Amino acid sequence: MSHQAQPLPRPDLPDYDRFAKFLVAVDRCSTRTGKTYAQRCRLAVDWFTVNRPGTPLLELTPEDIEDYIIDLYDRGLSSSSRSLAVFALRKLYSYLGRQRPGGAINPARQVNAPPQHSRRPDPWTSDELAR
């Protein structure tokens, strides 16, 4: 019988529920965006806990974040999912930095988000243009 996965313990974890509420109430994100960003940050922090053990969250480097994005790529996640991870981490570091005197460096700001591929609409046929 398998057990439900539990969050990995870290002494420097943010309160994800408060982070999501902050994004909605103060940063003016939608409720869905706040919850999604908090969830993506939780997944990223779990990855850092396993792959960068002992490194405090505020001491991660842009290269650490890039390694996470590369791992998402290796696991087949789309460019939009990888971009979402970068955007969520940028918000998390901004949130964490405002709680520290003098702020904190935001390593996610130094990571380029993968480009979003927009679908171009199919061109209209001659008949459609004539109508």
mmCIF file of C-alpha atoms in Angstrom:
data_model
loop_
_atom_site.group_PDB
_atom_site.id
_atom_site.type_symbol
_atom_site.label_atom_id
_atom_site.label_comp_id
_atom_site.label_asym_id
_atom_site.label_seq_id
_atom_site.Cartn_x
_atom_site.Cartn_y
_atom_site.Cartn_z
ATOM 1 C CA MET A 1 0.000 0.000 0.000
ATOM 2 C CA SER A 2 1.420 3.414 -0.922
ATOM 3 C CA HIS A 3 1.278 6.446 1.318
ATOM 4 C CA GLN A 4 0.442 10.030 0.421
ATOM 5 C CA ALA A 5 3.592 12.044 -0.299
ATOM 6 C CA GLN A 6 4.433 14.437 2.512
ATOM 7 C CA PRO A 7 6.206 17.776 2.077
ATOM 8 C CA LEU A 8 9.919 17.552 2.750
ATOM 9 C CA PRO A 9 11.057 19.253 5.978
ATOM 10 C CA ARG A 10 13.052 22.490 5.740
ATOM 11 C CA PRO A 11 13.569 25.089 8.444
ATOM 12 C CA ASP A 12 13.472 27.944 5.908
ATOM 13 C CA LEU A 13 10.184 27.154 4.193
ATOM 14 C CA PRO A 14 7.691 29.927 3.644
ATOM 15 C CA ASP A 15 4.083 29.572 4.673
ATOM 16 C CA TYR A 16 2.685 28.645 1.250
ATOM 17 C CA ASP A 17 -0.909 29.424 2.215
ATOM 18 C CA ARG A 18 0.071 32.907 3.350
ATOM 19 C CA PHE A 19 2.199 33.336 0.207
ATOM 20 C CA ALA A 20 -0.810 32.467 -1.993
ATOM 21 C CA LYS A 21 -3.035 34.875 -0.023
ATOM 22 C CA PHE A 22 -0.385 37.597 -0.265
ATOM 23 C CA LEU A 23 -0.260 37.208 -4.039
ATOM 24 C CA VAL A 24 -4.029 37.681 -4.239
ATOM 25 C CA ALA A 25 -4.597 40.329 -1.579
ATOM 26 C CA VAL A 26 -1.482 42.476 -1.972
ATOM 27 C CA ASP A 27 0.138 41.630 -5.304
ATOM 28 C CA ARG A 28 -3.270 41.596 -7.053
ATOM 29 C CA CYS A 29 -2.923 38.179 -8.691
ATOM 30 C CA SER A 30 -6.022 36.103 -9.322
ATOM 31 C CA THR A 31 -6.900 33.443 -6.764
ATOM 32 C CA ARG A 32 -6.030 30.745 -9.276
ATOM 33 C CA THR A 33 -2.629 32.324 -10.009
ATOM 34 C CA GLY A 34 -1.851 32.639 -6.305
ATOM 35 C CA LYS A 35 -2.626 28.992 -5.657
ATOM 36 C CA THR A 36 -0.763 27.846 -8.782
ATOM 37 C CA TYR A 37 2.355 29.863 -7.936
ATOM 38 C CA ALA A 38 2.366 28.535 -4.360
ATOM 39 C CA GLN A 39 2.006 24.963 -5.637
ATOM 40 C CA ARG A 40 4.812 25.388 -8.188
ATOM 41 C CA CYS A 41 7.077 26.901 -5.547
ATOM 42 C CA ARG A 42 6.388 24.003 -3.203
ATOM 43 C CA LEU A 43 7.403 21.544 -5.954
ATOM 44 C CA ALA A 44 10.557 23.532 -6.708
ATOM 45 C CA VAL A 45 11.554 23.755 -3.047
ATOM 46 C CA ASP A 46 11.049 19.992 -2.678
ATOM 47 C CA TRP A 47 13.383 19.511 -5.673
ATOM 48 C CA PHE A 48 15.986 21.818 -4.104
ATOM 49 C CA THR A 49 15.687 19.953 -0.796
ATOM 50 C CA VAL A 50 16.586 16.688 -2.525
ATOM 51 C CA ASN A 51 19.090 18.025 -5.056
ATOM 52 C CA ARG A 52 20.726 20.842 -3.045
ATOM 53 C CA PRO A 53 20.588 19.393 0.483
ATOM 54 C CA GLY A 54 21.600 21.776 3.219
ATOM 55 C CA THR A 55 21.469 24.864 0.978
ATOM 56 C CA PRO A 56 19.159 27.492 2.451
ATOM 57 C CA LEU A 57 16.497 28.759 0.096
ATOM 58 C CA LEU A 58 17.889 32.287 0.143
ATOM 59 C CA GLU A 59 21.369 31.021 -0.787
ATOM 60 C CA LEU A 60 20.375 29.261 -4.001
ATOM 61 C CA THR A 61 22.006 30.618 -7.146
ATOM 62 C CA PRO A 62 20.629 31.283 -10.628
ATOM 63 C CA GLU A 63 22.508 28.147 -11.708
ATOM 64 C CA ASP A 64 20.599 26.086 -9.121
ATOM 65 C CA ILE A 65 17.328 27.380 -10.529
ATOM 66 C CA GLU A 66 18.504 26.708 -14.086
ATOM 67 C CA ASP A 67 19.339 23.124 -13.060
ATOM 68 C CA TYR A 68 15.757 22.767 -11.810
ATOM 69 C CA ILE A 69 14.370 24.124 -15.104
ATOM 70 C CA ILE A 70 16.657 21.742 -17.031
ATOM 71 C CA ASP A 71 15.347 18.854 -14.932
ATOM 72 C CA LEU A 72 11.776 19.882 -15.801
ATOM 73 C CA TYR A 73 12.807 19.871 -19.472
ATOM 74 C CA ASP A 74 14.385 16.409 -19.102
ATOM 75 C CA ARG A 75 11.110 15.182 -17.597
ATOM 76 C CA GLY A 76 9.226 16.428 -20.653
ATOM 77 C CA LEU A 77 7.464 19.472 -19.222
ATOM 78 C CA SER A 78 6.385 22.061 -21.775
ATOM 79 C CA SER A 79 8.038 25.444 -22.164
ATOM 80 C CA SER A 80 4.944 27.077 -20.655
ATOM 81 C CA SER A 81 5.224 24.865 -17.553
ATOM 82 C CA ARG A 82 8.915 25.682 -17.222
ATOM 83 C CA SER A 83 8.184 29.410 -17.645
ATOM 84 C CA LEU A 84 5.513 29.191 -14.977
ATOM 85 C CA ALA A 85 8.091 27.701 -12.599
ATOM 86 C CA VAL A 86 10.453 30.633 -13.230
ATOM 87 C CA PHE A 87 7.701 33.233 -12.770
ATOM 88 C CA ALA A 88 6.508 31.552 -9.568
ATOM 89 C CA LEU A 89 10.036 31.464 -8.140
ATOM 90 C CA ARG A 90 10.518 35.148 -8.997
ATOM 91 C CA LYS A 91 7.398 35.965 -6.968
ATOM 92 C CA LEU A 92 8.520 33.728 -4.101
ATOM 93 C CA TYR A 93 11.916 35.400 -3.850
ATOM 94 C CA SER A 94 10.315 38.845 -4.006
ATOM 95 C CA TYR A 95 7.968 37.766 -1.213
ATOM 96 C CA LEU A 96 10.799 36.360 0.904
ATOM 97 C CA GLY A 97 13.001 39.403 0.265
ATOM 98 C CA ARG A 98 10.436 41.843 1.584
ATOM 99 C CA GLN A 99 10.579 40.061 4.942
ATOM 100 C CA ARG A 100 14.324 40.642 5.347
ATOM 101 C CA PRO A 101 16.072 43.881 6.244
ATOM 102 C CA GLY A 102 17.632 45.209 3.057
ATOM 103 C CA GLY A 103 15.702 42.677 0.982
ATOM 104 C CA ALA A 104 17.212 39.600 -0.573
ATOM 105 C CA ILE A 105 18.789 38.866 -3.895
ATOM 106 C CA ASN A 106 16.304 37.294 -6.300
ATOM 107 C CA PRO A 107 18.247 34.614 -8.201
ATOM 108 C CA ALA A 108 15.172 33.751 -10.281
ATOM 109 C CA ARG A 109 15.292 37.236 -11.859
ATOM 110 C CA GLN A 110 18.585 36.228 -13.464
ATOM 111 C CA VAL A 111 17.060 33.138 -15.102
ATOM 112 C CA ASN A 112 15.483 33.522 -18.514
ATOM 113 C CA ALA A 113 12.049 31.980 -18.754
ATOM 114 C CA PRO A 114 11.656 29.639 -21.727
ATOM 115 C CA PRO A 115 9.894 31.337 -24.637
ATOM 116 C CA GLN A 116 6.154 30.902 -24.958
ATOM 117 C CA HIS A 117 5.100 29.520 -28.292
ATOM 118 C CA SER A 118 1.926 31.141 -29.447
ATOM 119 C CA ARG A 119 -0.212 29.397 -31.987
ATOM 120 C CA ARG A 120 -0.762 31.431 -35.051
ATOM 121 C CA PRO A 121 -4.309 31.291 -36.311
ATOM 122 C CA ASP A 122 -4.928 29.442 -39.530
ATOM 123 C CA PRO A 123 -5.046 31.911 -42.417
ATOM 124 C CA TRP A 124 -8.438 32.596 -43.848
ATOM 125 C CA THR A 125 -9.394 31.028 -47.130
ATOM 126 C CA SER A 126 -10.317 33.191 -50.151
ATOM 127 C CA ASP A 127 -14.005 32.425 -49.578
ATOM 128 C CA GLU A 128 -13.816 33.519 -45.954
ATOM 129 C CA LEU A 129 -12.090 36.741 -46.906
ATOM 130 C CA ALA A 130 -14.689 37.445 -49.589
ATOM 131 C CA ARG A 131 -17.527 37.086 -47.062
#
